mmCIF file of C-alpha atoms and ligand atoms in Angstrom:
data_model
loop_
_atom_site.group_PDB
_atom_site.id
_atom_site.type_symbol
_atom_site.label_atom_id
_atom_site.label_comp_id
_atom_site.label_asym_id
_atom_site.label_seq_id
_atom_site.Cartn_x
_atom_site.Cartn_y
_atom_site.Cartn_z
ATOM 1 C CA MET P 1 -28.039 53.012 24.514
ATOM 2 C CA ALA P 2 -31.587 51.783 23.877
ATOM 3 C CA PHE P 3 -34.121 53.938 25.743
ATOM 4 C CA THR P 4 -37.678 52.785 25.086
ATOM 5 C CA ILE P 5 -40.728 55.014 25.404
ATOM 6 C CA ALA P 6 -44.105 53.216 25.422
ATOM 7 C CA ILE P 7 -47.193 55.307 24.653
ATOM 8 C CA ASP P 8 -50.596 53.604 24.855
ATOM 9 C CA GLY P 9 -54.176 54.783 24.807
ATOM 10 C CA PRO P 10 -57.530 54.574 23.018
ATOM 11 C CA ALA P 11 -58.361 55.803 19.515
ATOM 12 C CA ALA P 12 -57.742 59.504 18.805
ATOM 13 C CA SER P 13 -56.540 60.260 22.332
ATOM 14 C CA GLY P 14 -53.517 62.012 20.815
ATOM 15 C CA LYS P 15 -50.865 59.307 21.251
ATOM 16 C CA GLY P 16 -49.637 59.472 17.651
ATOM 17 C CA THR P 17 -49.302 63.257 17.770
ATOM 18 C CA ILE P 18 -47.420 63.069 21.074
ATOM 19 C CA SER P 19 -45.243 60.174 19.841
ATOM 20 C CA ARG P 20 -44.078 61.976 16.702
ATOM 21 C CA GLU P 21 -43.054 65.059 18.674
ATOM 22 C CA VAL P 22 -41.442 63.008 21.443
ATOM 23 C CA ALA P 23 -39.407 61.108 18.822
ATOM 24 C CA ARG P 24 -38.201 64.403 17.392
ATOM 25 C CA VAL P 25 -37.319 65.938 20.782
ATOM 26 C CA PHE P 26 -35.521 62.837 22.105
ATOM 27 C CA GLY P 27 -33.979 62.014 18.727
ATOM 28 C CA CYS P 28 -35.296 58.465 18.502
ATOM 29 C CA ALA P 29 -37.188 56.333 15.981
ATOM 30 C CA HIS P 30 -40.989 56.047 16.092
ATOM 31 C CA LEU P 31 -43.224 53.066 15.336
ATOM 32 C CA ASP P 32 -47.010 53.509 15.106
ATOM 33 C CA THR P 33 -47.936 49.918 15.963
ATOM 34 C CA GLY P 34 -51.589 50.530 15.052
ATOM 35 C CA LEU P 35 -50.421 50.590 11.442
ATOM 36 C CA LEU P 36 -49.403 46.918 11.699
ATOM 37 C CA TYR P 37 -52.928 45.940 12.758
ATOM 38 C CA ARG P 38 -54.452 48.267 10.168
ATOM 39 C CA ALA P 39 -52.327 46.619 7.451
ATOM 40 C CA VAL P 40 -53.511 43.162 8.553
ATOM 41 C CA GLY P 41 -57.112 44.463 8.675
ATOM 42 C CA ARG P 42 -56.707 45.826 5.145
ATOM 43 C CA ARG P 43 -55.477 42.464 3.857
ATOM 44 C CA MET P 44 -58.392 40.732 5.587
ATOM 45 C CA LEU P 45 -60.831 43.093 3.836
ATOM 46 C CA ASP P 46 -59.130 42.046 0.584
ATOM 47 C CA GLY P 47 -60.008 38.427 1.371
ATOM 48 C CA GLU P 48 -56.841 37.099 2.999
ATOM 49 C CA PRO P 49 -57.086 35.081 6.242
ATOM 50 C CA PRO P 50 -55.805 37.428 9.013
ATOM 51 C CA ILE P 51 -53.322 35.031 10.634
ATOM 52 C CA GLU P 52 -51.605 34.379 7.294
ATOM 53 C CA ALA P 53 -51.661 38.100 6.544
ATOM 54 C CA ALA P 54 -49.986 38.902 9.883
ATOM 55 C CA ARG P 55 -47.286 36.265 9.328
ATOM 56 C CA ALA P 56 -46.577 37.554 5.811
ATOM 57 C CA LEU P 57 -46.670 41.275 6.669
ATOM 58 C CA CYS P 58 -43.918 43.321 5.034
ATOM 59 C CA ALA P 59 -42.801 46.958 4.993
ATOM 60 C CA ALA P 60 -44.704 47.698 1.781
ATOM 61 C CA ASP P 61 -48.003 46.789 3.489
ATOM 62 C CA LEU P 62 -47.529 49.769 5.809
ATOM 63 C CA GLU P 63 -47.274 52.141 2.839
ATOM 64 C CA VAL P 64 -50.626 51.131 1.335
ATOM 65 C CA GLU P 65 -53.021 54.053 0.916
ATOM 66 C CA GLY P 66 -56.262 54.235 2.878
ATOM 67 C CA LEU P 67 -55.066 52.581 6.099
ATOM 68 C CA ARG P 68 -56.562 55.433 8.139
ATOM 69 C CA THR P 69 -60.164 55.015 7.008
ATOM 70 C CA PRO P 70 -62.968 54.084 9.464
ATOM 71 C CA GLY P 71 -63.501 50.688 7.794
ATOM 72 C CA VAL P 72 -59.851 49.710 8.136
ATOM 73 C CA GLY P 73 -59.763 50.910 11.786
ATOM 74 C CA ASP P 74 -62.716 48.674 12.523
ATOM 75 C CA ALA P 75 -61.117 45.719 10.717
ATOM 76 C CA ALA P 76 -57.852 46.355 12.626
ATOM 77 C CA SER P 77 -59.547 46.057 16.000
ATOM 78 C CA LYS P 78 -61.249 42.836 14.846
ATOM 79 C CA VAL P 79 -58.024 41.129 13.753
ATOM 80 C CA ALA P 80 -56.312 42.460 16.918
ATOM 81 C CA VAL P 81 -58.498 40.137 19.017
ATOM 82 C CA ILE P 82 -56.877 37.048 17.430
ATOM 83 C CA PRO P 83 -53.947 35.799 19.584
ATOM 84 C CA GLU P 84 -52.047 34.331 16.577
ATOM 85 C CA VAL P 85 -52.199 37.704 14.814
ATOM 86 C CA ARG P 86 -50.785 39.471 17.885
ATOM 87 C CA ALA P 87 -48.100 36.800 18.320
ATOM 88 C CA ALA P 88 -46.949 37.192 14.709
ATOM 89 C CA LEU P 89 -46.289 40.905 15.276
ATOM 90 C CA VAL P 90 -44.393 40.705 18.580
ATOM 91 C CA ASP P 91 -40.806 40.090 17.400
ATOM 92 C CA PHE P 92 -40.791 42.983 14.945
ATOM 93 C CA GLN P 93 -42.072 45.405 17.596
ATOM 94 C CA ARG P 94 -39.588 44.210 20.254
ATOM 95 C CA ALA P 95 -36.645 44.445 17.874
ATOM 96 C CA PHE P 96 -37.714 47.980 16.939
ATOM 97 C CA ALA P 97 -38.012 48.925 20.624
ATOM 98 C CA ARG P 98 -34.449 47.910 21.471
ATOM 99 C CA ARG P 99 -32.724 49.628 18.566
ATOM 100 C CA ASP P 100 -29.680 51.779 19.281
ATOM 101 C CA GLY P 101 -30.570 55.411 19.702
ATOM 102 C CA GLY P 102 -33.850 54.617 21.421
ATOM 103 C CA ALA P 103 -37.398 54.230 20.202
ATOM 104 C CA VAL P 104 -40.929 55.377 20.867
ATOM 105 C CA LEU P 105 -43.742 52.941 20.119
ATOM 106 C CA ASP P 106 -47.418 53.847 20.367
ATOM 107 C CA GLY P 107 -50.330 51.436 20.516
ATOM 108 C CA ARG P 108 -52.493 49.608 23.039
ATOM 109 C CA ASP P 109 -50.231 47.029 24.727
ATOM 110 C CA ILE P 110 -46.738 48.494 24.450
ATOM 111 C CA GLY P 111 -46.231 49.200 28.153
ATOM 112 C CA THR P 112 -47.952 46.006 29.291
ATOM 113 C CA VAL P 113 -46.976 43.270 26.801
ATOM 114 C CA ILE P 114 -44.526 44.376 24.090
ATOM 115 C CA CYS P 115 -42.139 46.415 26.275
ATOM 116 C CA PRO P 116 -42.963 45.887 29.953
ATOM 117 C CA GLU P 117 -39.356 46.920 30.658
ATOM 118 C CA ALA P 118 -39.684 50.286 28.837
ATOM 119 C CA GLU P 119 -37.895 53.097 30.635
ATOM 120 C CA ALA P 120 -40.817 55.524 30.213
ATOM 121 C CA LYS P 121 -44.513 54.678 29.837
ATOM 122 C CA LEU P 122 -47.397 57.036 29.104
ATOM 123 C CA PHE P 123 -51.110 56.268 28.952
ATOM 124 C CA VAL P 124 -52.950 58.917 26.939
ATOM 125 C CA ILE P 125 -56.717 59.302 27.347
ATOM 126 C CA ALA P 126 -59.494 61.771 26.465
ATOM 127 C CA SER P 127 -63.291 61.658 26.653
ATOM 128 C CA PRO P 128 -65.012 59.631 23.893
ATOM 129 C CA GLU P 129 -66.849 62.761 22.658
ATOM 130 C CA VAL P 130 -63.643 64.777 22.271
ATOM 131 C CA ARG P 131 -61.882 61.857 20.583
ATOM 132 C CA ALA P 132 -64.778 61.365 18.182
ATOM 133 C CA ARG P 133 -64.744 65.105 17.361
ATOM 134 C CA ARG P 134 -61.011 64.979 16.567
ATOM 135 C CA ARG P 135 -61.429 61.903 14.369
ATOM 136 C CA TYR P 136 -64.483 63.421 12.649
ATOM 137 C CA ASP P 137 -62.515 66.598 11.866
ATOM 138 C CA GLU P 138 -59.700 64.481 10.407
ATOM 139 C CA TYR P 139 -62.095 62.589 8.118
ATOM 140 C CA VAL P 140 -63.735 65.834 6.960
ATOM 141 C CA THR P 141 -60.315 67.341 6.218
ATOM 142 C CA ALA P 142 -59.436 64.200 4.248
ATOM 143 C CA GLY P 143 -62.590 64.656 2.189
ATOM 144 C CA GLU P 144 -64.452 61.629 3.570
ATOM 145 C CA SER P 145 -68.189 61.911 4.079
ATOM 146 C CA VAL P 146 -68.949 60.715 7.606
ATOM 147 C CA ASP P 147 -71.593 61.287 10.223
ATOM 148 C CA PHE P 148 -70.452 62.455 13.705
ATOM 149 C CA ASP P 149 -72.732 60.048 15.565
ATOM 150 C CA ARG P 150 -71.353 57.190 13.499
ATOM 151 C CA VAL P 151 -67.776 58.175 14.375
ATOM 152 C CA LEU P 152 -68.675 58.374 18.084
ATOM 153 C CA GLU P 153 -70.312 54.959 17.870
ATOM 154 C CA ASP P 154 -67.183 53.569 16.178
ATOM 155 C CA VAL P 155 -64.896 55.051 18.854
ATOM 156 C CA ARG P 156 -67.031 53.479 21.598
ATOM 157 C CA ALA P 157 -67.230 50.090 19.845
ATOM 158 C CA ARG P 158 -63.473 50.026 19.328
ATOM 159 C CA ASP P 159 -62.833 51.015 22.993
ATOM 160 C CA GLU P 160 -65.031 48.173 24.122
ATOM 161 C CA ARG P 161 -63.359 45.628 21.822
ATOM 162 C CA ASP P 162 -59.831 46.841 22.696
ATOM 163 C CA MET P 163 -60.454 46.880 26.466
ATOM 164 C CA GLY P 164 -62.545 43.725 26.564
ATOM 165 C CA ARG P 165 -60.348 41.259 24.650
ATOM 166 C CA ALA P 166 -58.640 38.455 26.552
ATOM 167 C CA ASP P 167 -55.221 38.818 24.877
ATOM 168 C CA ALA P 168 -53.311 42.057 25.573
ATOM 169 C CA PRO P 169 -56.321 44.264 26.404
ATOM 170 C CA LEU P 170 -55.985 48.036 26.406
ATOM 171 C CA ARG P 171 -55.109 49.063 29.957
ATOM 172 C CA PRO P 172 -52.469 51.228 31.617
ATOM 173 C CA ALA P 173 -49.301 49.579 32.892
ATOM 174 C CA GLU P 174 -48.936 49.992 36.660
ATOM 175 C CA ASP P 175 -45.991 52.316 36.202
ATOM 176 C CA ALA P 176 -47.502 54.389 33.363
ATOM 177 C CA VAL P 177 -48.030 58.145 33.699
ATOM 178 C CA GLN P 178 -51.571 59.012 32.621
ATOM 179 C CA ILE P 179 -52.169 62.115 30.507
ATOM 180 C CA ASP P 180 -55.763 63.231 29.946
ATOM 181 C CA THR P 181 -55.767 65.404 26.813
ATOM 182 C CA THR P 182 -59.516 66.199 26.905
ATOM 183 C CA THR P 183 -58.909 69.854 27.744
ATOM 184 C CA LEU P 184 -55.240 70.133 26.713
ATOM 185 C CA SER P 185 -53.971 71.748 23.536
ATOM 186 C CA ILE P 186 -51.516 69.714 21.462
ATOM 187 C CA ASP P 187 -48.639 71.849 22.796
ATOM 188 C CA GLU P 188 -49.735 71.297 26.395
ATOM 189 C CA ALA P 189 -50.124 67.546 25.875
ATOM 190 C CA VAL P 190 -46.668 67.297 24.270
ATOM 191 C CA ALA P 191 -45.047 69.385 27.029
ATOM 192 C CA THR P 192 -46.645 67.164 29.706
ATOM 193 C CA ALA P 193 -45.362 64.053 27.929
ATOM 194 C CA ILE P 194 -41.831 65.429 27.558
ATOM 195 C CA ALA P 195 -41.696 66.357 31.261
ATOM 196 C CA ALA P 196 -42.863 62.855 32.253
ATOM 197 C CA ILE P 197 -40.223 61.216 30.040
ATOM 198 C CA GLU P 198 -37.459 63.456 31.399
ATOM 199 C CA ALA P 199 -38.583 62.507 34.909
ATOM 200 C CA ARG P 200 -37.958 58.860 33.936
ATOM 201 C CA GLY P 201 -34.440 59.635 32.726
ATOM 202 C CA GLY P 202 -35.031 60.568 29.093
ATOM 203 C CA VAL P 203 -32.439 62.974 27.705
ATOM 204 C CA ARG P 204 -33.306 65.403 24.911
ATOM 205 C CA ALA P 205 -31.298 65.274 21.704
ATOM 206 C CA SER P 206 -28.988 68.269 21.470
HETATM 207 N N1 ADP X 301 -54.413 67.654 22.670
HETATM 208 C C1 ADP X 301 -55.028 67.755 21.500
HETATM 209 N N2 ADP X 301 -55.890 68.746 21.279
HETATM 210 C C2 ADP X 301 -56.544 68.851 20.120
HETATM 211 N N3 ADP X 301 -56.403 68.007 19.068
HETATM 212 C C3 ADP X 301 -55.545 66.996 19.220
HETATM 213 C C4 ADP X 301 -54.822 66.822 20.440
HETATM 214 N N4 ADP X 301 -54.038 65.720 20.288
HETATM 215 C C5 ADP X 301 -54.283 65.244 19.047
HETATM 216 N N5 ADP X 301 -55.178 66.024 18.402
HETATM 217 C C6 ADP X 301 -55.695 65.825 17.042
HETATM 218 O O1 ADP X 301 -56.603 64.725 17.134
HETATM 219 C C7 ADP X 301 -56.439 63.858 16.034
HETATM 220 C C8 ADP X 301 -56.098 62.437 16.518
HETATM 221 O O2 ADP X 301 -54.824 62.479 17.128
HETATM 222 P P1 ADP X 301 -53.804 61.261 16.994
HETATM 223 O O3 ADP X 301 -52.529 61.721 17.622
HETATM 224 O O4 ADP X 301 -53.773 60.760 15.595
HETATM 225 O O5 ADP X 301 -54.512 60.190 17.947
HETATM 226 P P2 ADP X 301 -54.207 58.646 18.163
HETATM 227 O O6 ADP X 301 -52.820 58.372 17.647
HETATM 228 O O7 ADP X 301 -54.313 58.457 19.649
HETATM 229 O O8 ADP X 301 -55.268 57.916 17.411
HETATM 230 C C9 ADP X 301 -55.361 64.486 15.141
HETATM 231 O O9 ADP X 301 -55.997 65.211 14.116
HETATM 232 C C10 ADP X 301 -54.618 65.417 16.057
HETATM 233 O O10 ADP X 301 -54.102 66.543 15.399
HETATM 234 N N1 CDP X 302 -50.440 47.894 19.864
HETATM 235 C C1 CDP X 302 -51.633 47.866 19.278
HETATM 236 C C2 CDP X 302 -51.979 48.842 18.326
HETATM 237 C C3 CDP X 302 -53.219 48.771 17.716
HETATM 238 N N2 CDP X 302 -54.063 47.760 18.024
HETATM 239 C C4 CDP X 302 -55.353 47.586 17.363
HETATM 240 O O1 CDP X 302 -55.378 48.273 16.123
HETATM 241 C C5 CDP X 302 -56.493 49.177 16.054
HETATM 242 C C6 CDP X 302 -56.057 50.411 15.276
HETATM 243 O O2 CDP X 302 -55.045 51.041 16.050
HETATM 244 P P1 CDP X 302 -54.599 52.563 15.798
HETATM 245 O O3 CDP X 302 -53.599 52.898 16.869
HETATM 246 O O4 CDP X 302 -54.170 52.732 14.379
HETATM 247 O O5 CDP X 302 -55.944 53.346 16.016
HETATM 248 P P2 CDP X 302 -56.134 54.890 16.333
HETATM 249 O O6 CDP X 302 -55.818 55.060 17.784
HETATM 250 O O7 CDP X 302 -55.185 55.664 15.464
HETATM 251 O O8 CDP X 302 -57.554 55.113 15.990
HETATM 252 C C7 CDP X 302 -56.891 49.422 17.500
HETATM 253 O O9 CDP X 302 -58.274 49.722 17.662
HETATM 254 C C8 CDP X 302 -56.513 48.117 18.194
HETATM 255 O O10 CDP X 302 -57.551 47.174 18.130
HETATM 256 C C9 CDP X 302 -53.713 46.833 18.987
HETATM 257 O O11 CDP X 302 -54.484 45.935 19.303
HETATM 258 N N3 CDP X 302 -52.494 46.891 19.588
#
């Protein structure tokens, strides 16, 4: 049976980390929908018009190196404002969500637009400072030279763009369970998510 878990939230709130672990515990497939927008953003930076890039997106585009860089994140949130780009990505996400064996999708509009009928919805947040620190640490580990204040500025700019757009803005679905990871460890955040999903009828894989 298809059991869909929708996990939304702002940049570096911990939704990807939670989603990967939730997929493992509940034995379902995981789609990081941010990667779709990052891949379109990447193609735009390479000179392709974003709407065409979204319509032509293929699996190989998601494997391209460097999708997690600050520049591509910024480009992703710019192309994500364009309704035709969002529309071109809907069918793939919905088909993924209804696959047999269940699915977890993380992004910005999964619980509100892509899968409003999802059985379990989480909205993961954390303070901008903590999110910027996590992202900064990731960049440093990856060997990128970045400035903390710049990362914080980027997190805030992306929040504003993601929450302020007219089409599918970042906001919690009415029936989403909110998890604030500001002061939670990864283990605590994952345990809170698992408990919330079980409360909505999710059954762990044996
Ligand atoms: N609760 C947490 N406490 C500390 N670090 C976390 C927590 N959740 C995630 N992280 C770390 O923060 C970074 C961003 O997390 P990620 O799950 O990629 O966020 P998102 O998918 O929301 O952008 C990762 O390096 C991850 O290991
Ligand atoms: N479902 C989604 C997922 C991402 N996005 C956009 O894509 C950008 C990159 O998403 P992401 O999930 O990879 O970003 P992080 O949270 O990992 O920083 C976001 O800032 C959004 O603008 C979206 O609009 N809708």
